[in-house]
PDB file of N, CA and C in Angstrom:
ATOM      1  N   LYS A   1      16.732   4.965  -5.746  1.00 52.00           N
ATOM      2  CA  LYS A   1      15.381   4.865  -4.910  1.00 52.00           C
ATOM      3  C   LYS A   1      15.092   3.426  -4.548  1.00 52.00           C
ATOM      4  N   PHE A   2      14.313   3.340  -3.519  1.00 54.00           N
ATOM      5  CA  PHE A   2      13.880   2.213  -3.031  1.00 54.00           C
ATOM      6  C   PHE A   2      12.662   1.651  -3.830  1.00 54.00           C
ATOM      7  N   GLU A   3      12.434   0.575  -4.257  1.00 57.00           N
ATOM      8  CA  GLU A   3      11.594  -0.069  -5.075  1.00 57.00           C
ATOM      9  C   GLU A   3      10.348  -0.684  -4.181  1.00 57.00           C
ATOM     10  N   ALA A   4       9.314  -0.410  -4.337  1.00 57.00           N
ATOM     11  CA  ALA A   4       8.366  -0.612  -3.462  1.00 57.00           C
ATOM     12  C   ALA A   4       7.773  -2.095  -3.682  1.00 57.00           C
ATOM     13  N   SER A   5       8.032  -2.620  -5.243  1.00 56.00           N
ATOM     14  CA  SER A   5       7.700  -3.587  -5.897  1.00 56.00           C
ATOM     15  C   SER A   5       8.457  -5.119  -4.875  1.00 56.00           C
ATOM     16  N   GLN A   6       9.358  -4.668  -4.322  1.00 53.00           N
ATOM     17  CA  GLN A   6      10.469  -5.549  -3.332  1.00 53.00           C
ATOM     18  C   GLN A   6       9.596  -6.175  -2.290  1.00 53.00           C
ATOM     19  N   LEU A   7       8.623  -5.274  -1.860  1.00 56.00           N
ATOM     20  CA  LEU A   7       7.936  -5.626  -0.728  1.00 56.00           C
ATOM     21  C   LEU A   7       6.826  -6.693  -0.645  1.00 56.00           C
ATOM     22  N   VAL A   8       6.509  -7.443   0.135  1.00 54.00           N
ATOM     23  CA  VAL A   8       5.452  -8.444   0.016  1.00 54.00           C
ATOM     24  C   VAL A   8       4.152  -7.781  -0.105  1.00 54.00           C
ATOM     25  N   SER A   9       3.034  -8.182  -1.022  1.00 62.00           N
ATOM     26  CA  SER A   9       1.890  -7.398  -0.818  1.00 62.00           C
ATOM     27  C   SER A   9       1.025  -7.856   0.218  1.00 62.00           C
ATOM     28  N   GLY A  10      -0.147  -7.074   0.768  1.00 68.00           N
ATOM     29  CA  GLY A  10      -0.964  -7.608   1.531  1.00 68.00           C
ATOM     30  C   GLY A  10      -0.737  -7.032   2.941  1.00 68.00           C
ATOM     31  N   ASN A  11       0.411  -6.571   3.097  1.00 78.00           N
ATOM     32  CA  ASN A  11       0.885  -5.936   4.397  1.00 78.00           C
ATOM     33  C   ASN A  11       0.152  -4.595   4.790  1.00 78.00           C
ATOM     34  N   SER A  12       0.148  -4.273   5.949  1.00 89.00           N
ATOM     35  CA  SER A  12      -0.287  -3.204   6.375  1.00 89.00           C
ATOM     36  C   SER A  12       0.772  -2.045   6.164  1.00 89.00           C
ATOM     37  N   LEU A  13       0.306  -0.723   5.972  1.00 91.00           N
ATOM     38  CA  LEU A  13       1.297   0.130   5.794  1.00 91.00           C
ATOM     39  C   LEU A  13       2.438   0.225   6.816  1.00 91.00           C
ATOM     40  N   GLU A  14       1.949  -0.031   8.046  1.00 93.00           N
ATOM     41  CA  GLU A  14       2.928   0.107   8.949  1.00 93.00           C
ATOM     42  C   GLU A  14       4.191  -1.191   8.746  1.00 93.00           C
ATOM     43  N   GLU A  15       3.889  -2.243   8.624  1.00 93.00           N
ATOM     44  CA  GLU A  15       4.412  -3.268   8.253  1.00 93.00           C
ATOM     45  C   GLU A  15       5.322  -3.000   6.757  1.00 93.00           C
ATOM     46  N   ILE A  16       4.793  -2.460   5.863  1.00 93.00           N
ATOM     47  CA  ILE A  16       5.490  -2.086   4.627  1.00 93.00           C
ATOM     48  C   ILE A  16       6.599  -0.993   5.067  1.00 93.00           C
ATOM     49  N   GLU A  17       6.272  -0.046   5.913  1.00 95.00           N
ATOM     50  CA  GLU A  17       7.382   0.767   5.982  1.00 95.00           C
ATOM     51  C   GLU A  17       8.480   0.174   7.018  1.00 95.00           C
ATOM     52  N   ARG A  18       8.333  -0.496   8.186  1.00 95.00           N
ATOM     53  CA  ARG A  18       9.224  -1.401   8.748  1.00 95.00           C
ATOM     54  C   ARG A  18       9.910  -2.157   7.769  1.00 95.00           C
ATOM     55  N   GLN A  19       9.591  -3.018   6.980  1.00 94.00           N
ATOM     56  CA  GLN A  19      10.115  -3.899   6.092  1.00 94.00           C
ATOM     57  C   GLN A  19      10.869  -2.959   5.068  1.00 94.00           C
ATOM     58  N   ALA A  20      10.735  -1.640   4.749  1.00 95.00           N
ATOM     59  CA  ALA A  20      11.605  -1.108   4.010  1.00 95.00           C
ATOM     60  C   ALA A  20      12.710  -0.512   4.818  1.00 95.00           C
ATOM     61  N   LEU A  21      12.510  -0.026   5.862  1.00 97.00           N
ATOM     62  CA  LEU A  21      13.496   0.367   7.007  1.00 97.00           C
ATOM     63  C   LEU A  21      14.451  -0.994   6.989  1.00 97.00           C
ATOM     64  N   LEU A  22      13.846  -1.980   7.268  1.00 96.00           N
ATOM     65  CA  LEU A  22      15.107  -3.186   7.500  1.00 96.00           C
ATOM     66  C   LEU A  22      15.656  -3.474   6.255  1.00 96.00           C
ATOM     67  N   GLN A  23      15.180  -3.513   5.197  1.00 96.00           N
ATOM     68  CA  GLN A  23      16.042  -3.596   3.825  1.00 96.00           C
ATOM     69  C   GLN A  23      16.824  -2.506   3.245  1.00 96.00           C
ATOM     70  N   SER A  24      16.758  -1.422   3.762  1.00 96.00           N
ATOM     71  CA  SER A  24      17.558  -0.225   3.394  1.00 96.00           C
ATOM     72  C   SER A  24      18.603  -0.470   4.442  1.00 96.00           C
ATOM     73  N   ALA A  25      18.219  -0.595   5.710  1.00 96.00           N
ATOM     74  CA  ALA A  25      19.301  -0.769   6.524  1.00 96.00           C
ATOM     75  C   ALA A  25      20.295  -1.780   6.180  1.00 96.00           C
ATOM     76  N   HIS A  26      19.737  -2.870   5.599  1.00 95.00           N
ATOM     77  CA  HIS A  26      20.767  -3.902   5.301  1.00 95.00           C
ATOM     78  C   HIS A  26      21.582  -3.638   3.932  1.00 95.00           C
ATOM     79  N   SER A  27      20.741  -3.092   3.117  1.00 96.00           N
ATOM     80  CA  SER A  27      21.537  -2.780   1.946  1.00 96.00           C
ATOM     81  C   SER A  27      22.522  -1.683   1.886  1.00 96.00           C
ATOM     82  N   CYS A  28      22.296  -0.575   2.970  1.00 96.00           N
ATOM     83  CA  CYS A  28      23.069   0.457   3.036  1.00 96.00           C
ATOM     84  C   CYS A  28      23.879   0.477   4.219  1.00 96.00           C
ATOM     85  N   GLU A  29      24.149  -0.995   4.692  1.00 95.00           N
ATOM     86  CA  GLU A  29      25.066  -1.253   5.789  1.00 95.00           C
ATOM     87  C   GLU A  29      24.811  -0.408   7.296  1.00 95.00           C
ATOM     88  N   GLY A  30      23.406   0.362   7.165  1.00 95.00           N
ATOM     89  CA  GLY A  30      23.219   1.061   8.505  1.00 95.00           C
ATOM     90  C   GLY A  30      23.783   2.465   8.174  1.00 95.00           C
ATOM     91  N   ASN A  31      23.863   2.993   6.935  1.00 96.00           N
ATOM     92  CA  ASN A  31      24.540   4.387   6.827  1.00 96.00           C
ATOM     93  C   ASN A  31      23.282   5.271   6.624  1.00 96.00           C
ATOM     94  N   LEU A  32      23.010   6.011   7.347  1.00 96.00           N
ATOM     95  CA  LEU A  32      21.737   7.005   7.577  1.00 96.00           C
ATOM     96  C   LEU A  32      21.542   7.828   6.459  1.00 96.00           C
ATOM     97  N   THR A  33      22.651   8.431   5.678  1.00 97.00           N
ATOM     98  CA  THR A  33      22.507   9.397   4.788  1.00 97.00           C
ATOM     99  C   THR A  33      22.263   8.580   3.475  1.00 97.00           C
ATOM    100  N   LYS A  34      22.773   7.128   3.429  1.00 97.00           N
ATOM    101  CA  LYS A  34      22.392   6.266   2.149  1.00 97.00           C
ATOM    102  C   LYS A  34      20.883   5.703   2.320  1.00 97.00           C
ATOM    103  N   MET A  35      20.746   5.494   3.549  1.00 97.00           N
ATOM    104  CA  MET A  35      19.189   5.080   3.617  1.00 97.00           C
ATOM    105  C   MET A  35      18.269   5.916   3.349  1.00 97.00           C
ATOM    106  N   ALA A  36      18.527   7.202   3.807  1.00 98.00           N
ATOM    107  CA  ALA A  36      17.578   8.483   3.532  1.00 98.00           C
ATOM    108  C   ALA A  36      17.438   8.531   2.065  1.00 98.00           C
ATOM    109  N   GLU A  37      18.452   8.486   1.548  1.00 97.00           N
ATOM    110  CA  GLU A  37      18.577   8.792  -0.319  1.00 97.00           C
ATOM    111  C   GLU A  37      17.711   7.715  -0.952  1.00 97.00           C
ATOM    112  N   THR A  38      18.141   6.227  -0.466  1.00 96.00           N
ATOM    113  CA  THR A  38      17.494   5.273  -1.112  1.00 96.00           C
ATOM    114  C   THR A  38      15.969   5.431  -0.811  1.00 96.00           C
ATOM    115  N   LEU A  39      15.600   5.754   0.371  1.00 97.00           N
ATOM    116  CA  LEU A  39      14.252   5.859   0.566  1.00 97.00           C
ATOM    117  C   LEU A  39      13.399   7.015   0.180  1.00 97.00           C
ATOM    118  N   GLY A  40      13.986   8.054  -0.101  1.00 97.00           N
ATOM    119  CA  GLY A  40      13.610   9.211  -0.684  1.00 97.00           C
ATOM    120  C   GLY A  40      13.096  10.059   0.508  1.00 97.00           C
ATOM    121  N   ILE A  41      13.539  10.011   1.436  1.00 97.00           N
ATOM    122  CA  ILE A  41      13.016  10.639   2.850  1.00 97.00           C
ATOM    123  C   ILE A  41      14.190  11.582   3.467  1.00 97.00           C
ATOM    124  N   SER A  42      13.803  12.586   4.292  1.00 98.00           N
ATOM    125  CA  SER A  42      15.151  13.279   4.950  1.00 98.00           C
ATOM    126  C   SER A  42      15.587  12.363   6.081  1.00 98.00           C
ATOM    127  N   ARG A  43      16.939  12.701   6.437  1.00 97.00           N
ATOM    128  CA  ARG A  43      17.387  12.014   7.597  1.00 97.00           C
ATOM    129  C   ARG A  43      16.646  12.202   8.994  1.00 97.00           C
ATOM    130  N   THR A  44      15.886  13.318   9.078  1.00 97.00           N
ATOM    131  CA  THR A  44      15.173  13.540  10.188  1.00 97.00           C
ATOM    132  C   THR A  44      14.056  12.760  10.187  1.00 97.00           C
ATOM    133  N   THR A  45      13.265  12.347   9.049  1.00 98.00           N
ATOM    134  CA  THR A  45      12.050  11.650   9.031  1.00 98.00           C
ATOM    135  C   THR A  45      12.585   9.993   9.124  1.00 98.00           C
ATOM    136  N   LEU A  46      13.756   9.714   8.587  1.00 98.00           N
ATOM    137  CA  LEU A  46      14.492   8.692   8.836  1.00 98.00           C
ATOM    138  C   LEU A  46      14.565   8.082  10.347  1.00 98.00           C
ATOM    139  N   TRP A  47      15.381   9.085  11.048  1.00 97.00           N
ATOM    140  CA  TRP A  47      15.148   8.848  12.548  1.00 97.00           C
ATOM    141  C   TRP A  47      13.864   8.599  13.205  1.00 97.00           C
ATOM    142  N   ARG A  48      12.891   9.588  13.078  1.00 98.00           N
ATOM    143  CA  ARG A  48      11.850   9.454  13.526  1.00 98.00           C
ATOM    144  C   ARG A  48      11.063   8.011  13.248  1.00 98.00           C
ATOM    145  N   LYS A  49      11.232   7.542  12.038  1.00 97.00           N
ATOM    146  CA  LYS A  49      10.654   6.282  11.461  1.00 97.00           C
ATOM    147  C   LYS A  49      11.319   4.987  12.011  1.00 97.00           C
ATOM    148  N   LEU A  50      12.953   5.062  12.291  1.00 97.00           N
ATOM    149  CA  LEU A  50      13.770   4.230  13.104  1.00 97.00           C
ATOM    150  C   LEU A  50      13.196   4.103  14.493  1.00 97.00           C
ATOM    151  N   LYS A  51      12.942   5.225  15.028  1.00 97.00           N
ATOM    152  CA  LYS A  51      12.413   5.237  16.310  1.00 97.00           C
ATOM    153  C   LYS A  51      11.166   4.809  16.642  1.00 97.00           C
ATOM    154  N   GLN A  52      10.204   5.053  15.630  1.00 96.00           N
ATOM    155  CA  GLN A  52       8.631   4.525  15.512  1.00 96.00           C
ATOM    156  C   GLN A  52       8.583   2.969  15.517  1.00 96.00           C
ATOM    157  N   TYR A  53       9.287   2.589  14.454  1.00 95.00           N
ATOM    158  CA  TYR A  53       9.547   0.901  14.505  1.00 95.00           C
ATOM    159  C   TYR A  53      10.230   0.594  15.173  1.00 95.00           C
ATOM    160  N   ASN A  54      10.781   1.089  16.155  1.00 95.00           N
ATOM    161  CA  ASN A  54      12.022   0.452  16.848  1.00 95.00           C
ATOM    162  C   ASN A  54      13.265  -0.635  15.935  1.00 95.00           C
ATOM    163  N   VAL A  55      13.645   0.021  15.173  1.00 95.00           N
ATOM    164  CA  VAL A  55      14.724  -0.350  14.323  1.00 95.00           C
ATOM    165  C   VAL A  55      15.979   0.279  14.613  1.00 95.00           C
ATOM    166  N   SER A  56      17.146  -0.548  15.004  1.00 94.00           N
ATOM    167  CA  SER A  56      18.480  -0.132  15.323  1.00 94.00           C
ATOM    168  C   SER A  56      19.161  -0.514  14.132  1.00 94.00           C
ATOM    169  N   ILE A  57      19.810   0.646  13.795  1.00 93.00           N
ATOM    170  CA  ILE A  57      20.911   0.823  12.681  1.00 93.00           C
ATOM    171  C   ILE A  57      22.285   0.057  12.909  1.00 93.00           C
ATOM    172  N   TRP A  58      22.470  -0.142  14.209  1.00 93.00           N
ATOM    173  CA  TRP A  58      23.463  -0.663  14.745  1.00 93.00           C
ATOM    174  C   TRP A  58      23.971  -1.930  14.459  1.00 93.00           C
ATOM    175  N   ASP A  59      22.525  -2.702  14.166  1.00 89.00           N
ATOM    176  CA  ASP A  59      22.624  -4.081  13.934  1.00 89.00           C
ATOM    177  C   ASP A  59      23.154  -4.492  12.572  1.00 89.00           C
ATOM    178  N   TYR A  60      23.186  -3.198  11.590  1.00 91.00           N
ATOM    179  CA  TYR A  60      23.408  -3.322  10.281  1.00 91.00           C
ATOM    180  C   TYR A  60      24.891  -2.907   9.968  1.00 91.00           C
ATOM    181  N   ARG A  61      25.250  -2.273  10.759  1.00 90.00           N
ATOM    182  CA  ARG A  61      26.682  -1.599  10.603  1.00 90.00           C
ATOM    183  C   ARG A  61      27.873  -2.551  10.861  1.00 90.00           C
ATOM    184  N   SER A  62      29.022  -2.520   9.725  1.00 80.00           N
ATOM    185  CA  SER A  62      29.760  -3.390   9.524  1.00 80.00           C
ATOM    186  C   SER A  62      30.881  -3.321  11.008  1.00 80.00           C
ATOM    187  N   HIS A  63      30.943  -4.528  11.667  1.00 57.00           N
ATOM    188  CA  HIS A  63      31.708  -4.750  12.978  1.00 57.00           C
ATOM    189  C   HIS A  63      33.079  -4.251  12.813  1.00 57.00           C
ATOM    190  N   SER A  64      33.658  -4.130  11.426  1.00 47.00           N
ATOM    191  CA  SER A  64      35.118  -3.722  11.421  1.00 47.00           C
ATOM    192  C   SER A  64      35.191  -2.300  11.531  1.00 47.00           C
ATOM    193  N   LYS A  65      34.073  -1.673  11.159  1.00 54.00           N
ATOM    194  CA  LYS A  65      34.098  -0.102  11.114  1.00 54.00           C
ATOM    195  C   LYS A  65      33.918   0.227  12.636  1.00 54.00           C
ATOM    196  N   THR A  66      33.011  -0.462  13.283  1.00 47.00           N
ATOM    197  CA  THR A  66      32.481  -0.298  14.684  1.00 47.00           C
ATOM    198  C   THR A  66      33.362  -0.616  15.861  1.00 47.00           C
ATOM    199  N   LEU A  67      34.296  -1.324  15.191  1.00 50.00           N
ATOM    200  CA  LEU A  67      35.374  -1.984  16.392  1.00 50.00           C
ATOM    201  C   LEU A  67      36.787  -1.183  16.338  1.00 50.00           C
ATOM    202  N   LYS A  68      36.902  -0.373  15.338  1.00 49.00           N
ATOM    203  CA  LYS A  68      38.261   0.488  15.010  1.00 49.00           C
ATOM    204  C   LYS A  68      38.659   1.230  16.397  1.00 49.00           C
ATOM    205  N   ASN A  69      39.809   1.233  16.811  1.00 45.00           N
ATOM    206  CA  ASN A  69      39.945   2.294  18.057  1.00 45.00           C
ATOM    207  C   ASN A  69      40.498   3.655  17.466  1.00 45.00           C
TER     208      ASN A  69
END
């Protein structure tokens, strides 16, 4: 699970959620299933949050995986 203590205190809820998404995307290399499990939310909720905060998982995916023919 994601540890809230890893976030910087004093931020708004929106900024905390966005930072949690970014950290999860980085640590899970953009894998949606792993991100949802890490954050303790469903994949549907994860997609909604990614759209809400304009976070692209493609920036975190391994280039070797996305460039395979």
